[in-house]
Amino acid sequence: MRIRAREATPLQLPAVLLAGMSGAAAFNLAPVLLPAASDALALSDSQIGYLMTAEIAGLALASLFSLLLAPRLGCAVLCRLGLVGILAGNLSSQYASGFEGLLLLRFLTGLLGDGLAYSGALVLLGRRSNATAAFALLSLSNMIYAVCALALLPPLGINWDWTSVTSLIAGTATLGLVLSGRLPARETSKAANLTHLHLTRPASLLPTIGLFTYAVNLGAVWTYAESLGDASGVQGGKLGLYLSLSLVCQAAGSLTALAMSNRIRRESLLLSVLVMQCIAMSVFSFGGGPLAYLLAISLWGFSWNLGIANFLGSIAHSPAARPLLPLAPGVEALGVSMGPALVAVFLHRGVVTTVVVVALASAISGISAIFLAARDDQRRRR
């Protein structure tokens, strides 16, 4: 990845990536974080859902605050504040004695921790000469972090109880704080000034709206991945294997985005993402059988991760949309949470049909928004 000379400080990129990984850790470790909370405090399924909703709500609200705080404090300070919030929130959560107290703590962790760290990291990555490659690297890092934690730690004798999970997230934030001295110094150039908002033109909102609708696709498919597998006749043991393989394909999608960021136009890559999404949804609908399910879920995961780096890159490289980059974590989280909600509303039409329709509609509308924004940018340049 080509970087500017002023960006070549040793450990600067790892420091930014670690801040972003810390901000996304609770979301990426949700498959073990939420059951651990349930076991520790004897929570019901609905209470578990409220926990993640509270943290996502805090993250989304923090993204809005980041839009105002980043130009005043600097993104490095924003990341440090967020890392401290993640550390304090996860350690405090170990001492929660009831659902209401834990709900408040997880909301505050999202508000004062996850959202600030992730927003600050995204803006810093967006300032790099090849922002799309930087976002792909963050996505890949998050995937490696989650896979290693979920697959490698249990054989080492680490049980996924509440203390262990929250300690792992707190430890990740601590390492981020250790490296936070390497975060880029505050920039004062016009290019880095987030206060120059160009919101008088509706087209400046298109990439952010596209990011939201594209994130709906992830929430719709991944939440109902098990149900899609059941409909394809996948047995319980093979389902876990297939989903693990799909995570490898998602990582491959991030690697492809990283490799192709300087070689193929973003619009061409997103068009290929749309084609792969259509093929994956067609296989879900008409393929049938376990191998067809494996093909569909793998192609879907590969293309989604290939797309998300380019969605974030389109925001970072657009002069009109760039000031809204701090909103990206909240917008993406809200989109992901909206996916299963939309599927649930229309579930009476059948799980496969509903998931396919919602996923395709979100992918088509999201990518269309990026194309419209690109045309508007070209018109302005001319």
Tab-separated table of C-alpha atoms in Angstrom:
chain	number	residue	atom	x	y	z
A	1	MET	CA	0.000	0.000	0.000
A	2	ARG	CA	1.438	3.360	-1.046
A	3	ILE	CA	1.516	5.941	1.742
A	4	ARG	CA	2.723	9.500	1.973
A	5	ALA	CA	6.083	10.212	3.511
A	6	ARG	CA	4.478	11.934	6.468
A	7	GLU	CA	2.442	8.780	7.102
A	8	ALA	CA	5.501	6.518	7.248
A	9	THR	CA	6.055	6.775	11.011
A	10	PRO	CA	6.727	3.272	12.392
A	11	LEU	CA	3.715	1.634	14.045
A	12	GLN	CA	1.411	4.469	12.964
A	13	LEU	CA	-0.824	2.277	10.812
A	14	PRO	CA	-0.939	-0.574	13.393
A	15	ALA	CA	-1.910	1.973	16.063
A	16	VAL	CA	-4.848	3.212	13.968
A	17	LEU	CA	-5.920	-0.323	13.063
A	18	LEU	CA	-5.800	-1.384	16.712
A	19	ALA	CA	-8.006	1.538	17.719
A	20	GLY	CA	-10.525	0.494	15.051
A	21	MET	CA	-10.349	-3.166	16.086
A	22	SER	CA	-10.964	-2.202	19.724
A	23	GLY	CA	-14.006	-0.148	18.732
A	24	ALA	CA	-15.485	-3.073	16.791
A	25	ALA	CA	-14.440	-5.831	19.217
A	26	ALA	CA	-17.751	-6.120	21.095
A	27	PHE	CA	-19.675	-6.404	17.820
A	28	ASN	CA	-17.237	-8.928	16.323
A	29	LEU	CA	-17.232	-11.052	19.493
A	30	ALA	CA	-21.017	-10.865	19.953
A	31	PRO	CA	-21.415	-14.665	19.389
A	32	VAL	CA	-19.535	-15.283	22.657
A	33	LEU	CA	-20.075	-11.945	24.441
A	34	LEU	CA	-23.868	-12.191	24.589
A	35	PRO	CA	-24.123	-15.850	25.711
A	36	ALA	CA	-21.491	-15.121	28.370
A	37	ALA	CA	-23.603	-12.240	29.694
A	38	SER	CA	-26.659	-14.474	29.673
A	39	ASP	CA	-24.897	-17.158	31.710
A	40	ALA	CA	-23.414	-14.666	34.180
A	41	LEU	CA	-26.664	-12.829	34.974
A	42	ALA	CA	-29.304	-15.377	33.892
A	43	LEU	CA	-30.671	-13.077	31.197
A	44	SER	CA	-33.562	-13.887	28.879
A	45	ASP	CA	-33.294	-13.879	25.085
A	46	SER	CA	-35.065	-10.516	24.891
A	47	GLN	CA	-32.720	-8.991	27.461
A	48	ILE	CA	-29.727	-10.246	25.451
A	49	GLY	CA	-31.134	-8.492	22.398
A	50	TYR	CA	-31.558	-5.272	24.355
A	51	LEU	CA	-27.895	-5.402	25.441
A	52	MET	CA	-26.538	-5.352	21.899
A	53	THR	CA	-29.149	-2.793	20.860
A	54	ALA	CA	-28.040	-0.497	23.701
A	55	GLU	CA	-24.377	-0.729	22.711
A	56	ILE	CA	-25.174	-0.114	19.041
A	57	ALA	CA	-27.346	2.861	20.016
A	58	GLY	CA	-24.463	4.297	22.042
A	59	LEU	CA	-22.071	3.739	19.137
A	60	ALA	CA	-24.431	5.464	16.697
A	61	LEU	CA	-24.838	8.453	19.019
A	62	ALA	CA	-21.067	8.649	19.506
A	63	SER	CA	-20.622	8.795	15.720
A	64	LEU	CA	-22.803	11.888	15.659
A	65	PHE	CA	-20.769	13.494	18.440
A	66	SER	CA	-17.551	12.569	16.620
A	67	LEU	CA	-18.665	14.693	13.688
A	68	LEU	CA	-18.458	17.709	16.008
A	69	LEU	CA	-15.542	16.644	18.224
A	70	ALA	CA	-13.049	15.456	15.594
A	71	PRO	CA	-12.186	18.928	14.191
A	72	ARG	CA	-11.882	20.372	17.688
A	73	LEU	CA	-9.969	17.647	19.542
A	74	GLY	CA	-8.288	15.807	16.694
A	75	CYS	CA	-8.876	12.179	15.767
A	76	ALA	CA	-5.925	10.882	17.790
A	77	VAL	CA	-7.460	12.320	20.972
A	78	LEU	CA	-10.818	10.894	19.937
A	79	CYS	CA	-9.269	7.426	19.604
A	80	ARG	CA	-7.553	7.687	22.991
A	81	LEU	CA	-10.761	8.782	24.723
A	82	GLY	CA	-12.591	5.894	23.086
A	83	LEU	CA	-9.944	3.364	24.110
A	84	VAL	CA	-10.163	4.548	27.709
A	85	GLY	CA	-13.960	4.245	27.512
A	86	ILE	CA	-13.724	0.681	26.144
A	87	LEU	CA	-11.286	-0.309	28.872
A	88	ALA	CA	-13.345	1.229	31.672
A	89	GLY	CA	-16.682	0.014	30.301
A	90	ASN	CA	-15.643	-3.613	29.936
A	91	LEU	CA	-13.903	-3.801	33.304
A	92	SER	CA	-16.914	-2.154	34.992
A	93	SER	CA	-19.279	-4.584	33.259
A	94	GLN	CA	-17.638	-7.452	35.152
A	95	TYR	CA	-19.099	-6.051	38.382
A	96	ALA	CA	-22.657	-5.493	37.145
A	97	SER	CA	-25.106	-7.260	39.433
A	98	GLY	CA	-28.298	-6.945	37.397
A	99	PHE	CA	-29.682	-6.413	33.923
A	100	GLU	CA	-30.506	-2.709	34.307
A	101	GLY	CA	-27.016	-1.821	35.496
A	102	LEU	CA	-25.371	-3.850	32.736
A	103	LEU	CA	-27.663	-2.293	30.121
A	104	LEU	CA	-26.559	1.186	31.183
A	105	LEU	CA	-22.897	0.186	31.218
A	106	ARG	CA	-23.054	-1.295	27.699
A	107	PHE	CA	-24.782	1.831	26.391
A	108	LEU	CA	-22.072	4.026	27.943
A	109	THR	CA	-19.385	1.713	26.547
A	110	GLY	CA	-20.797	2.218	23.071
A	111	LEU	CA	-21.192	5.968	23.586
A	112	LEU	CA	-17.897	6.800	25.314
A	113	GLY	CA	-15.804	3.925	23.992
A	114	ASP	CA	-16.637	1.938	20.855
A	115	GLY	CA	-18.068	4.798	18.815
A	116	LEU	CA	-15.325	7.330	19.553
A	117	ALA	CA	-12.470	4.898	18.893
A	118	TYR	CA	-13.961	3.487	15.691
A	119	SER	CA	-14.973	6.881	14.290
A	120	GLY	CA	-11.565	8.367	14.993
A	121	ALA	CA	-9.838	5.388	13.378
A	122	LEU	CA	-12.007	5.605	10.253
A	123	VAL	CA	-11.250	9.293	9.746
A	124	LEU	CA	-7.512	8.682	10.175
A	125	LEU	CA	-7.614	5.812	7.678
A	126	GLY	CA	-9.681	7.972	5.333
A	127	ARG	CA	-6.878	10.555	5.201
A	128	ARG	CA	-4.396	8.063	3.779
A	129	SER	CA	-3.404	8.296	0.144
A	130	ASN	CA	-5.146	4.981	-0.582
A	131	ALA	CA	-8.112	5.066	1.776
A	132	THR	CA	-9.874	2.091	0.157
A	133	ALA	CA	-6.864	-0.142	0.810
A	134	ALA	CA	-6.667	1.143	4.401
A	135	PHE	CA	-10.335	0.314	5.019
A	136	ALA	CA	-9.828	-3.133	3.490
A	137	LEU	CA	-6.924	-3.677	5.868
A	138	LEU	CA	-9.102	-2.701	8.844
A	139	SER	CA	-11.844	-5.094	7.709
A	140	LEU	CA	-9.284	-7.882	7.298
A	141	SER	CA	-7.783	-7.138	10.731
A	142	ASN	CA	-11.225	-7.317	12.348
A	143	MET	CA	-11.876	-10.643	10.638
A	144	ILE	CA	-8.546	-12.119	11.758
A	145	TYR	CA	-9.126	-10.865	15.303
A	146	ALA	CA	-12.568	-12.459	15.514
A	147	VAL	CA	-11.532	-15.773	13.943
A	148	CYS	CA	-8.454	-16.101	16.142
A	149	ALA	CA	-10.420	-15.280	19.286
A	150	LEU	CA	-13.311	-17.616	18.477
A	151	ALA	CA	-11.288	-20.523	17.097
A	152	LEU	CA	-7.873	-20.475	18.772
A	153	LEU	CA	-8.407	-19.390	22.376
A	154	PRO	CA	-10.746	-22.218	23.552
A	155	PRO	CA	-8.156	-24.938	22.736
A	156	LEU	CA	-5.726	-22.986	24.916
A	157	GLY	CA	-8.018	-23.550	27.894
A	158	ILE	CA	-9.692	-20.121	27.913
A	159	ASN	CA	-13.380	-20.533	28.680
A	160	TRP	CA	-15.731	-17.968	27.215
A	161	ASP	CA	-17.212	-16.742	30.481
A	162	TRP	CA	-18.220	-13.122	31.039
A	163	THR	CA	-14.957	-12.151	32.742
A	164	SER	CA	-12.816	-13.709	30.001
A	165	VAL	CA	-14.647	-12.035	27.110
A	166	THR	CA	-14.735	-8.561	28.649
A	167	SER	CA	-11.092	-8.925	29.749
A	168	LEU	CA	-10.073	-9.771	26.172
A	169	ILE	CA	-11.795	-6.634	24.859
A	170	ALA	CA	-10.301	-4.544	27.661
A	171	GLY	CA	-6.871	-6.018	26.900
A	172	THR	CA	-7.231	-5.105	23.231
A	173	ALA	CA	-8.046	-1.520	24.220
A	174	THR	CA	-5.066	-1.470	26.613
A	175	LEU	CA	-2.729	-2.496	23.811
A	176	GLY	CA	-4.299	0.236	21.702
A	177	LEU	CA	-3.545	2.783	24.414
A	178	VAL	CA	0.067	1.582	24.586
A	179	LEU	CA	0.431	2.269	20.855
A	180	SER	CA	-1.699	5.420	20.871
A	181	GLY	CA	1.399	7.601	21.073
A	182	ARG	CA	2.052	6.559	17.464
A	183	LEU	CA	-1.297	7.862	16.231
A	184	PRO	CA	-0.993	10.605	13.580
A	185	ALA	CA	-0.595	14.123	14.882
A	186	ARG	CA	-3.526	16.459	14.505
A	187	GLU	CA	-3.874	17.909	11.012
A	188	THR	CA	-4.936	21.476	10.413
A	189	SER	CA	-4.996	21.467	6.609
A	190	LYS	CA	-8.145	22.269	4.735
A	191	ALA	CA	-8.304	18.681	3.506
A	192	ALA	CA	-8.444	17.419	7.083
A	193	ASN	CA	-10.871	20.042	8.370
A	194	LEU	CA	-14.176	18.339	9.054
A	195	THR	CA	-16.023	21.560	9.725
A	196	HIS	CA	-16.413	22.346	6.015
A	197	LEU	CA	-19.678	20.512	5.524
A	198	HIS	CA	-21.220	20.641	2.076
A	199	LEU	CA	-24.678	19.484	3.081
A	200	THR	CA	-26.557	22.045	1.050
A	201	ARG	CA	-26.329	19.638	-1.887
A	202	PRO	CA	-28.328	16.426	-1.350
A	203	ALA	CA	-25.818	14.476	-3.477
A	204	SER	CA	-23.244	14.811	-0.677
A	205	LEU	CA	-25.406	12.463	1.417
A	206	LEU	CA	-25.608	9.743	-1.237
A	207	PRO	CA	-22.487	7.718	-0.240
A	208	THR	CA	-23.541	7.705	3.423
A	209	ILE	CA	-27.094	6.652	2.514
A	210	GLY	CA	-25.603	3.958	0.290
A	211	LEU	CA	-23.483	2.697	3.190
A	212	PHE	CA	-26.594	2.427	5.372
A	213	THR	CA	-28.610	0.443	2.827
A	214	TYR	CA	-25.638	-1.790	1.992
A	215	ALA	CA	-25.202	-2.621	5.697
A	216	VAL	CA	-28.838	-3.817	5.781
A	217	ASN	CA	-27.675	-6.661	3.524
A	218	LEU	CA	-25.212	-7.904	6.158
A	219	GLY	CA	-27.780	-7.846	8.956
A	220	ALA	CA	-30.399	-9.641	6.873
A	221	VAL	CA	-28.207	-12.494	5.622
A	222	TRP	CA	-25.880	-13.113	8.563
A	223	THR	CA	-28.652	-13.046	11.174
A	224	TYR	CA	-30.632	-15.663	9.254
A	225	ALA	CA	-27.639	-17.696	8.024
A	226	GLU	CA	-28.679	-20.655	10.178
A	227	SER	CA	-32.260	-20.536	8.878
A	228	LEU	CA	-31.002	-20.380	5.304
A	229	GLY	CA	-28.855	-23.422	6.041
A	230	ASP	CA	-31.812	-25.337	7.472
A	231	ALA	CA	-33.826	-24.554	4.340
A	232	SER	CA	-30.973	-25.995	2.245
A	233	GLY	CA	-30.813	-29.179	4.295
A	234	VAL	CA	-27.521	-28.425	6.036
A	235	GLN	CA	-27.043	-30.513	9.160
A	236	GLY	CA	-26.059	-28.865	12.439
A	237	GLY	CA	-22.436	-30.028	12.464
A	238	LYS	CA	-21.771	-28.964	8.894
A	239	LEU	CA	-23.447	-25.589	9.401
A	240	GLY	CA	-20.693	-24.418	11.766
A	241	LEU	CA	-18.047	-25.623	9.317
A	242	TYR	CA	-19.683	-23.859	6.390
A	243	LEU	CA	-20.034	-20.597	8.304
A	244	SER	CA	-16.357	-20.803	9.319
A	245	LEU	CA	-15.398	-21.290	5.671
A	246	SER	CA	-17.537	-18.300	4.754
A	247	LEU	CA	-15.507	-16.201	7.222
A	248	VAL	CA	-12.377	-17.216	5.333
A	249	CYS	CA	-14.077	-16.042	2.129
A	250	GLN	CA	-14.994	-12.760	3.786
A	251	ALA	CA	-11.323	-12.277	4.665
A	252	ALA	CA	-10.439	-13.091	1.052
A	253	GLY	CA	-12.858	-10.355	-0.036
A	254	SER	CA	-10.983	-7.834	2.111
A	255	LEU	CA	-7.662	-9.012	0.672
A	256	THR	CA	-9.035	-8.610	-2.845
A	257	ALA	CA	-10.186	-5.075	-2.062
A	258	LEU	CA	-6.716	-4.342	-0.719
A	259	ALA	CA	-5.000	-5.743	-3.809
A	260	MET	CA	-7.322	-4.150	-6.369
A	261	SER	CA	-7.702	-0.705	-4.809
A	262	ASN	CA	-5.186	0.909	-7.179
A	263	ARG	CA	-5.807	-1.292	-10.210
A	264	ILE	CA	-9.543	-1.251	-10.915
A	265	ARG	CA	-11.965	1.664	-10.723
A	266	ARG	CA	-14.197	1.615	-7.668
A	267	GLU	CA	-17.372	1.636	-9.756
A	268	SER	CA	-16.209	-1.450	-11.672
A	269	LEU	CA	-15.477	-3.293	-8.425
A	270	LEU	CA	-18.882	-2.391	-7.013
A	271	LEU	CA	-20.553	-3.579	-10.211
A	272	SER	CA	-18.805	-6.934	-9.777
A	273	VAL	CA	-19.992	-6.982	-6.149
A	274	LEU	CA	-23.566	-6.527	-7.327
A	275	VAL	CA	-23.216	-9.358	-9.856
A	276	MET	CA	-21.832	-11.700	-7.170
A	277	GLN	CA	-24.598	-10.716	-4.757
A	278	CYS	CA	-27.213	-11.538	-7.412
A	279	ILE	CA	-25.604	-14.910	-8.091
A	280	ALA	CA	-25.409	-15.739	-4.367
A	281	MET	CA	-29.050	-14.817	-3.781
A	282	SER	CA	-30.106	-16.851	-6.845
A	283	VAL	CA	-28.305	-19.895	-5.470
A	284	PHE	CA	-30.008	-19.409	-2.103
A	285	SER	CA	-33.358	-19.290	-3.896
A	286	PHE	CA	-32.981	-22.062	-6.468
A	287	GLY	CA	-29.817	-24.030	-5.668
A	288	GLY	CA	-30.879	-26.321	-2.867
A	289	GLY	CA	-28.574	-28.719	-1.053
A	290	PRO	CA	-25.647	-28.210	1.334
A	291	LEU	CA	-22.994	-27.554	-1.335
A	292	ALA	CA	-25.173	-24.901	-2.963
A	293	TYR	CA	-25.561	-23.256	0.455
A	294	LEU	CA	-21.772	-23.300	0.949
A	295	LEU	CA	-21.266	-21.693	-2.468
A	296	ALA	CA	-23.912	-19.038	-1.819
A	297	ILE	CA	-22.820	-18.044	1.700
A	298	SER	CA	-19.147	-17.962	0.635
A	299	LEU	CA	-19.783	-15.863	-2.482
A	300	TRP	CA	-22.030	-13.546	-0.486
A	301	GLY	CA	-19.384	-13.060	2.238
A	302	PHE	CA	-16.569	-12.536	-0.265
A	303	SER	CA	-18.484	-9.919	-2.237
A	304	TRP	CA	-19.844	-8.093	0.829
A	305	ASN	CA	-16.373	-7.519	2.277
A	306	LEU	CA	-15.053	-6.543	-1.138
A	307	GLY	CA	-17.835	-3.969	-1.298
A	308	ILE	CA	-17.623	-2.443	2.176
A	309	ALA	CA	-14.031	-1.228	1.728
A	310	ASN	CA	-15.056	0.483	-1.502
A	311	PHE	CA	-18.138	2.039	0.103
A	312	LEU	CA	-15.981	3.604	2.809
A	313	GLY	CA	-13.415	4.554	0.189
A	314	SER	CA	-16.070	6.344	-1.849
A	315	ILE	CA	-16.914	8.489	1.182
A	316	ALA	CA	-13.275	9.225	1.990
A	317	HIS	CA	-12.371	10.161	-1.599
A	318	SER	CA	-15.420	12.336	-2.250
A	319	PRO	CA	-14.809	16.006	-1.335
A	320	ALA	CA	-18.527	16.500	-0.682
A	321	ALA	CA	-19.073	13.343	1.411
A	322	ARG	CA	-15.727	13.178	3.267
A	323	PRO	CA	-16.862	15.387	6.196
A	324	LEU	CA	-19.479	12.734	7.039
A	325	LEU	CA	-16.921	9.944	7.503
A	326	PRO	CA	-17.142	10.084	11.343
A	327	LEU	CA	-20.796	9.041	10.961
A	328	ALA	CA	-19.839	5.823	9.153
A	329	PRO	CA	-19.648	3.508	12.228
A	330	GLY	CA	-23.093	4.535	13.464
A	331	VAL	CA	-24.619	4.453	9.988
A	332	GLU	CA	-23.215	0.977	9.347
A	333	ALA	CA	-24.319	-0.333	12.765
A	334	LEU	CA	-27.843	1.017	12.306
A	335	GLY	CA	-28.036	-0.568	8.864
A	336	VAL	CA	-26.910	-3.937	10.207
A	337	SER	CA	-29.513	-3.781	12.983
A	338	MET	CA	-32.205	-2.764	10.484
A	339	GLY	CA	-31.586	-5.860	8.322
A	340	PRO	CA	-33.081	-8.505	10.627
A	341	ALA	CA	-35.888	-6.124	11.589
A	342	LEU	CA	-36.966	-5.797	7.942
A	343	VAL	CA	-36.789	-9.559	7.454
A	344	ALA	CA	-38.888	-10.109	10.582
A	345	VAL	CA	-41.610	-7.771	9.289
A	346	PHE	CA	-42.086	-9.761	6.061
A	347	LEU	CA	-41.174	-13.202	7.397
A	348	HIS	CA	-44.652	-14.568	6.617
A	349	ARG	CA	-43.552	-14.799	2.975
A	350	GLY	CA	-40.958	-17.432	3.902
A	351	VAL	CA	-37.489	-16.974	5.330
A	352	VAL	CA	-35.518	-17.655	2.128
A	353	THR	CA	-37.666	-15.425	-0.088
A	354	THR	CA	-37.704	-12.603	2.452
A	355	VAL	CA	-33.953	-12.656	3.113
A	356	VAL	CA	-33.187	-12.754	-0.617
A	357	VAL	CA	-35.507	-9.847	-1.428
A	358	VAL	CA	-34.262	-7.665	1.442
A	359	ALA	CA	-30.598	-8.464	0.689
A	360	LEU	CA	-30.905	-7.792	-3.031
A	361	ALA	CA	-32.888	-4.594	-2.538
A	362	SER	CA	-30.315	-3.253	-0.081
A	363	ALA	CA	-27.339	-4.162	-2.293
A	364	ILE	CA	-28.911	-2.666	-5.430
A	365	SER	CA	-30.000	0.556	-3.716
A	366	GLY	CA	-26.688	0.997	-1.885
A	367	ILE	CA	-24.512	0.492	-4.958
A	368	SER	CA	-26.840	2.671	-7.045
A	369	ALA	CA	-26.329	5.492	-4.539
A	370	ILE	CA	-22.551	5.240	-5.004
A	371	PHE	CA	-22.916	5.377	-8.795
A	372	LEU	CA	-25.143	8.446	-8.548
A	373	ALA	CA	-22.657	10.123	-6.213
A	374	ALA	CA	-19.791	9.327	-8.606
A	375	ARG	CA	-21.694	10.889	-11.504
A	376	ASP	CA	-22.338	13.995	-9.413
A	377	ASP	CA	-18.635	14.271	-8.529
A	378	GLN	CA	-17.684	13.973	-12.204
A	379	ARG	CA	-20.221	16.660	-13.152
A	380	ARG	CA	-18.797	19.003	-10.508
A	381	ARG	CA	-15.222	18.444	-11.740
A	382	ARG	CA	-16.248	19.294	-15.290
